[in-house]
PDB file of C-alpha atoms in Angstrom:
ATOM      1  CA  MET A   1    -121.967  83.666  89.439  1.00 68.00           C
ATOM      2  CA  THR A   2    -123.120  86.137  86.806  1.00 70.00           C
ATOM      3  CA  ALA A   3    -119.945  88.146  87.497  1.00 78.00           C
ATOM      4  CA  LEU A   4    -118.014  85.325  85.778  1.00 82.00           C
ATOM      5  CA  LEU A   5    -119.735  85.835  82.440  1.00 84.00           C
ATOM      6  CA  LEU A   6    -117.856  88.940  81.301  1.00 86.00           C
ATOM      7  CA  PRO A   7    -114.325  87.661  82.165  1.00 89.00           C
ATOM      8  CA  LEU A   8    -115.169  84.284  80.600  1.00 91.00           C
ATOM      9  CA  ALA A   9    -116.451  85.945  77.440  1.00 91.00           C
ATOM     10  CA  LEU A  10    -113.361  88.169  77.224  1.00 91.00           C
ATOM     11  CA  LEU A  11    -111.070  85.163  77.691  1.00 92.00           C
ATOM     12  CA  SER A  12    -112.896  83.277  74.973  1.00 93.00           C
ATOM     13  CA  LEU A  13    -112.839  86.273  72.639  1.00 92.00           C
ATOM     14  CA  THR A  14    -109.104  86.873  73.183  1.00 91.00           C
ATOM     15  CA  ALA A  15    -108.159  83.225  72.689  1.00 92.00           C
ATOM     16  CA  GLY A  16    -110.567  82.864  69.768  1.00 92.00           C
ATOM     17  CA  THR A  17    -108.876  85.776  68.037  1.00 92.00           C
ATOM     18  CA  GLY A  18    -105.512  84.167  68.707  1.00 91.00           C
ATOM     19  CA  TYR A  19    -106.784  80.913  67.247  1.00 91.00           C
ATOM     20  CA  LEU A  20    -107.907  82.612  64.031  1.00 93.00           C
ATOM     21  CA  LEU A  21    -104.558  84.367  63.713  1.00 92.00           C
ATOM     22  CA  LEU A  22    -102.738  81.065  64.256  1.00 89.00           C
ATOM     23  CA  LYS A  23    -104.841  79.329  61.600  1.00 89.00           C
ATOM     24  CA  LEU A  24    -104.106  82.193  59.193  1.00 91.00           C
ATOM     25  CA  LEU A  25    -100.397  81.923  59.941  1.00 88.00           C
ATOM     26  CA  LEU A  26    -100.442  78.161  59.352  1.00 86.00           C
ATOM     27  CA  ALA A  27    -102.322  78.637  56.086  1.00 87.00           C
ATOM     28  CA  LEU A  28     -99.757  81.166  54.822  1.00 87.00           C
ATOM     29  CA  TRP A  29     -96.493  79.763  56.168  1.00 83.00           C
ATOM     30  CA  GLY A  30     -97.446  76.342  57.507  1.00 74.00           C
ATOM     31  CA  LYS A  31     -94.805  74.470  55.519  1.00 78.00           C
ATOM     32  CA  GLY A  32     -92.037  76.615  56.980  1.00 78.00           C
ATOM     33  CA  LEU A  33     -93.066  76.104  60.623  1.00 79.00           C
ATOM     34  CA  ASN A  34     -91.609  73.083  62.391  1.00 83.00           C
ATOM     35  CA  GLN A  35     -93.469  70.793  64.752  1.00 84.00           C
ATOM     36  CA  ARG A  36     -91.860  72.278  67.875  1.00 86.00           C
ATOM     37  CA  TRP A  37     -93.191  75.712  66.967  1.00 87.00           C
ATOM     38  CA  ARG A  38     -96.674  74.279  66.331  1.00 86.00           C
ATOM     39  CA  TYR A  39     -96.573  72.442  69.653  1.00 88.00           C
ATOM     40  CA  ARG A  40     -95.653  75.534  71.639  1.00 89.00           C
ATOM     41  CA  SER A  41     -98.196  77.654  69.796  1.00 90.00           C
ATOM     42  CA  ALA A  42    -100.989  75.236  70.694  1.00 89.00           C
ATOM     43  CA  LEU A  43     -99.926  75.309  74.343  1.00 91.00           C
ATOM     44  CA  ALA A  44     -99.781  79.115  74.371  1.00 91.00           C
ATOM     45  CA  LEU A  45    -103.223  79.228  72.781  1.00 91.00           C
ATOM     46  CA  ALA A  46    -104.620  77.001  75.529  1.00 92.00           C
ATOM     47  CA  LEU A  47    -103.182  79.333  78.173  1.00 91.00           C
ATOM     48  CA  LEU A  48    -104.923  82.269  76.486  1.00 91.00           C
ATOM     49  CA  PHE A  49    -108.240  80.651  77.403  1.00 92.00           C
ATOM     50  CA  LEU A  50    -107.285  80.683  81.099  1.00 91.00           C
ATOM     51  CA  LEU A  51    -105.020  83.691  81.711  1.00 87.00           C
ATOM     52  CA  PRO A  52    -106.678  87.161  81.706  1.00 85.00           C
ATOM     53  CA  LEU A  53    -104.135  88.756  79.374  1.00 77.00           C
ATOM     54  CA  TYR A  54    -106.811  91.090  78.061  1.00 70.00           C
ATOM     55  CA  GLN A  55    -106.321  93.134  81.241  1.00 73.00           C
ATOM     56  CA  LEU A  56    -102.925  94.224  79.923  1.00 66.00           C
ATOM     57  CA  TRP A  57    -104.719  96.628  77.589  1.00 61.00           C
ATOM     58  CA  GLY A  58    -105.474  98.753  80.632  1.00 60.00           C
ATOM     59  CA  LEU A  59    -101.744  99.400  81.038  1.00 59.00           C
ATOM     60  CA  VAL A  60    -101.418 100.972  77.589  1.00 57.00           C
ATOM     61  CA  PRO A  61    -101.305 104.787  77.963  1.00 62.00           C
ATOM     62  CA  THR A  62    -103.844 106.725  75.950  1.00 58.00           C
ATOM     63  CA  GLY A  63    -103.292 110.344  74.935  1.00 58.00           C
ATOM     64  CA  HIS A  64    -105.964 113.012  74.719  1.00 55.00           C
ATOM     65  CA  ALA A  65    -105.422 115.673  72.084  1.00 52.00           C
ATOM     66  CA  GLY A  66    -107.959 117.920  73.617  1.00 54.00           C
ATOM     67  CA  GLN A  67    -111.267 118.039  75.359  1.00 57.00           C
ATOM     68  CA  VAL A  68    -114.392 118.081  73.274  1.00 54.00           C
ATOM     69  CA  HIS A  69    -117.618 119.297  74.790  1.00 60.00           C
ATOM     70  CA  VAL A  70    -120.742 117.820  73.276  1.00 55.00           C
ATOM     71  CA  THR A  71    -124.212 118.949  74.137  1.00 60.00           C
ATOM     72  CA  ILE A  72    -126.884 116.261  73.862  1.00 56.00           C
ATOM     73  CA  ALA A  73    -130.465 117.254  73.660  1.00 59.00           C
ATOM     74  CA  ALA A  74    -132.706 115.829  76.340  1.00 57.00           C
ATOM     75  CA  ALA A  75    -134.709 112.822  75.236  1.00 57.00           C
ATOM     76  CA  PRO A  76    -137.673 111.186  76.860  1.00 63.00           C
ATOM     77  CA  LEU A  77    -136.554 108.489  79.254  1.00 64.00           C
ATOM     78  CA  LEU A  78    -137.440 104.910  78.349  1.00 61.00           C
ATOM     79  CA  PRO A  79    -137.895 102.201  80.929  1.00 67.00           C
ATOM     80  CA  ALA A  80    -134.619 100.325  81.447  1.00 72.00           C
ATOM     81  CA  PHE A  81    -134.648  96.658  80.439  1.00 73.00           C
ATOM     82  CA  ASP A  82    -133.833  94.241  83.227  1.00 76.00           C
ATOM     83  CA  TRP A  83    -131.129  91.853  81.988  1.00 74.00           C
ATOM     84  CA  SER A  84    -130.590  90.130  85.326  1.00 81.00           C
ATOM     85  CA  GLY A  85    -132.954  87.259  84.579  1.00 84.00           C
ATOM     86  CA  ILE A  86    -131.369  86.546  81.184  1.00 86.00           C
ATOM     87  CA  LEU A  87    -127.849  86.708  82.630  1.00 85.00           C
ATOM     88  CA  GLN A  88    -128.782  84.332  85.413  1.00 89.00           C
ATOM     89  CA  GLY A  89    -130.252  81.913  82.888  1.00 90.00           C
ATOM     90  CA  ILE A  90    -127.118  82.032  80.709  1.00 90.00           C
ATOM     91  CA  THR A  91    -124.931  81.506  83.780  1.00 90.00           C
ATOM     92  CA  ALA A  92    -127.005  78.538  84.904  1.00 92.00           C
ATOM     93  CA  LEU A  93    -126.787  76.980  81.424  1.00 94.00           C
ATOM     94  CA  TRP A  94    -123.017  77.458  81.252  1.00 94.00           C
ATOM     95  CA  LEU A  95    -122.540  75.985  84.724  1.00 94.00           C
ATOM     96  CA  LEU A  96    -124.829  73.024  84.002  1.00 96.00           C
ATOM     97  CA  VAL A  97    -123.034  72.039  80.792  1.00 96.00           C
ATOM     98  CA  ALA A  98    -119.582  72.564  82.381  1.00 96.00           C
ATOM     99  CA  CYS A  99    -120.519  70.315  85.300  1.00 96.00           C
ATOM    100  CA  LEU A 100    -121.895  67.643  82.948  1.00 97.00           C
ATOM    101  CA  LEU A 101    -118.692  67.686  80.889  1.00 97.00           C
ATOM    102  CA  LEU A 102    -116.583  67.458  84.045  1.00 96.00           C
ATOM    103  CA  LEU A 103    -118.624  64.507  85.301  1.00 97.00           C
ATOM    104  CA  TRP A 104    -118.337  62.790  81.917  1.00 96.00           C
ATOM    105  CA  ASP A 105    -114.550  63.203  81.840  1.00 94.00           C
ATOM    106  CA  SER A 106    -114.274  61.919  85.409  1.00 94.00           C
ATOM    107  CA  TRP A 107    -116.465  58.905  84.663  1.00 94.00           C
ATOM    108  CA  CYS A 108    -114.446  58.028  81.545  1.00 91.00           C
ATOM    109  CA  LEU A 109    -111.217  58.253  83.532  1.00 89.00           C
ATOM    110  CA  LEU A 110    -112.539  56.049  86.353  1.00 89.00           C
ATOM    111  CA  ARG A 111    -113.917  53.506  83.880  1.00 88.00           C
ATOM    112  CA  PHE A 112    -110.566  53.355  82.102  1.00 85.00           C
ATOM    113  CA  ARG A 113    -108.723  52.879  85.395  1.00 84.00           C
ATOM    114  CA  ARG A 114    -111.029  50.000  86.320  1.00 84.00           C
ATOM    115  CA  GLN A 115    -110.202  48.340  83.008  1.00 78.00           C
ATOM    116  CA  GLN A 116    -106.494  48.432  83.866  1.00 81.00           C
ATOM    117  CA  ARG A 117    -106.780  46.393  87.056  1.00 80.00           C
ATOM    118  CA  HIS A 118    -105.783  43.238  85.212  1.00 80.00           C
ATOM    119  CA  ALA A 119    -102.773  44.781  83.462  1.00 84.00           C
ATOM    120  CA  VAL A 120     -99.632  42.632  83.755  1.00 84.00           C
ATOM    121  CA  PRO A 121     -96.238  44.328  84.264  1.00 83.00           C
ATOM    122  CA  PHE A 122     -93.282  43.701  81.991  1.00 75.00           C
ATOM    123  CA  GLN A 123     -90.403  42.683  84.228  1.00 68.00           C
ATOM    124  CA  ASP A 124     -87.867  41.801  81.564  1.00 70.00           C
ATOM    125  CA  GLY A 125     -87.591  40.753  77.947  1.00 77.00           C
ATOM    126  CA  PRO A 126     -86.829  42.450  74.612  1.00 80.00           C
ATOM    127  CA  LEU A 127     -89.521  45.093  75.036  1.00 81.00           C
ATOM    128  CA  ALA A 128     -88.236  46.109  78.463  1.00 81.00           C
ATOM    129  CA  GLU A 129     -84.703  46.324  77.111  1.00 83.00           C
ATOM    130  CA  LEU A 130     -85.866  48.473  74.190  1.00 84.00           C
ATOM    131  CA  ALA A 131     -87.721  50.775  76.576  1.00 85.00           C
ATOM    132  CA  GLN A 132     -84.588  51.187  78.700  1.00 85.00           C
ATOM    133  CA  GLN A 133     -82.483  51.964  75.631  1.00 85.00           C
ATOM    134  CA  GLU A 134     -84.930  54.555  74.291  1.00 87.00           C
ATOM    135  CA  ALA A 135     -85.316  56.150  77.725  1.00 88.00           C
ATOM    136  CA  GLN A 136     -81.546  56.558  78.018  1.00 87.00           C
ATOM    137  CA  ARG A 137     -81.354  57.960  74.497  1.00 89.00           C
ATOM    138  CA  LEU A 138     -84.014  60.568  75.327  1.00 87.00           C
ATOM    139  CA  GLY A 139     -82.409  61.498  78.641  1.00 88.00           C
ATOM    140  CA  ILE A 140     -85.155  60.033  80.854  1.00 87.00           C
ATOM    141  CA  ARG A 141     -83.707  59.099  84.221  1.00 83.00           C
ATOM    142  CA  GLN A 142     -86.832  57.774  85.917  1.00 82.00           C
ATOM    143  CA  PRO A 143     -87.618  54.074  85.412  1.00 80.00           C
ATOM    144  CA  VAL A 144     -90.445  53.609  82.916  1.00 81.00           C
ATOM    145  CA  ARG A 145     -93.040  50.999  83.835  1.00 85.00           C
ATOM    146  CA  LEU A 146     -94.454  48.785  81.086  1.00 87.00           C
ATOM    147  CA  LEU A 147     -97.801  47.002  81.366  1.00 88.00           C
ATOM    148  CA  VAL A 148     -99.702  44.665  79.078  1.00 87.00           C
ATOM    149  CA  SER A 149    -103.465  45.133  79.113  1.00 85.00           C
ATOM    150  CA  PRO A 150    -106.181  43.296  77.172  1.00 84.00           C
ATOM    151  CA  ALA A 151    -108.335  46.443  77.377  1.00 82.00           C
ATOM    152  CA  VAL A 152    -106.226  48.468  74.924  1.00 84.00           C
ATOM    153  CA  ASP A 153    -105.685  47.887  71.222  1.00 84.00           C
ATOM    154  CA  THR A 154    -102.837  50.360  70.727  1.00 84.00           C
ATOM    155  CA  PRO A 155     -99.832  51.378  72.867  1.00 86.00           C
ATOM    156  CA  MET A 156    -100.439  54.456  74.998  1.00 88.00           C
ATOM    157  CA  LEU A 157     -99.078  56.476  77.894  1.00 89.00           C
ATOM    158  CA  VAL A 158    -101.422  56.812  80.902  1.00 88.00           C
ATOM    159  CA  GLY A 159    -101.203  58.236  84.405  1.00 85.00           C
ATOM    160  CA  PHE A 160    -100.456  61.720  85.718  1.00 85.00           C
ATOM    161  CA  LEU A 161     -98.461  61.109  88.879  1.00 83.00           C
ATOM    162  CA  ARG A 162     -97.084  57.666  87.982  1.00 84.00           C
ATOM    163  CA  PRO A 163     -97.109  57.372  84.179  1.00 86.00           C
ATOM    164  CA  VAL A 164     -96.995  53.885  82.670  1.00 87.00           C
ATOM    165  CA  LEU A 165     -96.817  52.576  79.126  1.00 89.00           C
ATOM    166  CA  LEU A 166     -99.688  50.261  78.226  1.00 88.00           C
ATOM    167  CA  PHE A 167     -99.295  47.728  75.437  1.00 86.00           C
ATOM    168  CA  PRO A 168    -101.883  45.436  73.868  1.00 85.00           C
ATOM    169  CA  THR A 169    -101.560  41.701  74.262  1.00 80.00           C
ATOM    170  CA  GLN A 170    -100.531  41.297  70.614  1.00 76.00           C
ATOM    171  CA  ALA A 171     -96.756  41.235  70.231  1.00 75.00           C
ATOM    172  CA  LEU A 172     -95.086  43.991  68.209  1.00 77.00           C
ATOM    173  CA  ALA A 173     -92.219  43.576  65.785  1.00 79.00           C
ATOM    174  CA  PRO A 174     -88.931  44.957  67.199  1.00 77.00           C
ATOM    175  CA  ALA A 175     -88.787  47.786  64.644  1.00 79.00           C
ATOM    176  CA  ASP A 176     -92.393  48.798  65.357  1.00 84.00           C
ATOM    177  CA  ALA A 177     -91.864  48.503  69.101  1.00 85.00           C
ATOM    178  CA  ARG A 178     -88.864  50.851  68.963  1.00 86.00           C
ATOM    179  CA  LEU A 179     -90.843  53.478  67.039  1.00 88.00           C
ATOM    180  CA  VAL A 180     -93.796  53.193  69.418  1.00 88.00           C
ATOM    181  CA  LEU A 181     -91.580  53.463  72.474  1.00 89.00           C
ATOM    182  CA  ALA A 182     -89.774  56.498  71.072  1.00 90.00           C
ATOM    183  CA  HIS A 183     -93.099  58.201  70.351  1.00 91.00           C
ATOM    184  CA  GLU A 184     -94.654  57.521  73.754  1.00 91.00           C
ATOM    185  CA  LEU A 185     -91.474  58.308  75.678  1.00 92.00           C
ATOM    186  CA  VAL A 186     -91.338  61.746  74.067  1.00 91.00           C
ATOM    187  CA  HIS A 187     -94.819  62.345  75.516  1.00 92.00           C
ATOM    188  CA  TYR A 188     -93.495  61.031  78.838  1.00 91.00           C
ATOM    189  CA  ARG A 189     -90.477  63.370  78.825  1.00 90.00           C
ATOM    190  CA  ARG A 190     -92.492  66.467  77.892  1.00 90.00           C
ATOM    191  CA  GLY A 191     -95.269  65.803  80.412  1.00 89.00           C
ATOM    192  CA  ASP A 192     -97.881  65.882  77.668  1.00 92.00           C
ATOM    193  CA  LEU A 193    -100.535  64.209  79.829  1.00 92.00           C
ATOM    194  CA  TRP A 194    -100.621  67.284  82.063  1.00 92.00           C
ATOM    195  CA  LYS A 195    -100.936  69.482  78.992  1.00 93.00           C
ATOM    196  CA  LYS A 196    -103.767  67.313  77.749  1.00 92.00           C
ATOM    197  CA  LEU A 197    -105.442  67.835  81.125  1.00 93.00           C
ATOM    198  CA  LEU A 198    -105.031  71.580  80.546  1.00 93.00           C
ATOM    199  CA  MET A 199    -106.757  71.208  77.171  1.00 93.00           C
ATOM    200  CA  GLU A 200    -109.625  69.311  78.798  1.00 94.00           C
ATOM    201  CA  ALA A 201    -110.044  72.093  81.365  1.00 94.00           C
ATOM    202  CA  VAL A 202    -110.239  74.619  78.523  1.00 94.00           C
ATOM    203  CA  CYS A 203    -112.914  72.530  76.799  1.00 94.00           C
ATOM    204  CA  VAL A 204    -114.959  72.295  79.998  1.00 95.00           C
ATOM    205  CA  LEU A 205    -114.836  76.029  80.736  1.00 94.00           C
ATOM    206  CA  HIS A 206    -115.209  77.241  77.144  1.00 95.00           C
ATOM    207  CA  TRP A 207    -117.558  74.575  75.773  1.00 95.00           C
ATOM    208  CA  PHE A 208    -119.627  77.277  74.051  1.00 92.00           C
ATOM    209  CA  ASN A 209    -116.669  78.397  71.899  1.00 90.00           C
TER     210      ASN A 209
END
């Protein structure tokens, strides 16, 4: 397990550097960067935490102008420090916290799913018609399921394999409902729940950053 420490640290260092550069770019030219660019930059930054792009530096050729011979005077040997115990302790701490975060995320997801057992589907009505209209406008071909749940206080998109739109029991005005549907259906079309899962994986693995 200790062999994972160096690649994990290099991934975190590479992505952390990318994050600082992105923040600097947003501070300098943030007003000229549209939301699509920001969205894709955040996704690329998340992938930096998982893909070992730092290994590409090994492909860069390095030239040697000449050989330099250096003579180093002999020095008395000092006893080598054994880092194995410290590395094992750091690895155990990282693994413990990562497992706790994973268990917490899983428990929150299961608790939320239990709360949705009493959700009631929308079969027809103005809201269902609005959802169909917005889905067609956004080019979504799959039927979008609508559910009403007393466990939520704001509309939201849930589900990875079979996404559904959850609505609170309070009725929304038609204008508000259209805006909400457009917002959530954009998440539906882009598959943002899977990208949010990617972000959660990054947080679990790189909790120390």
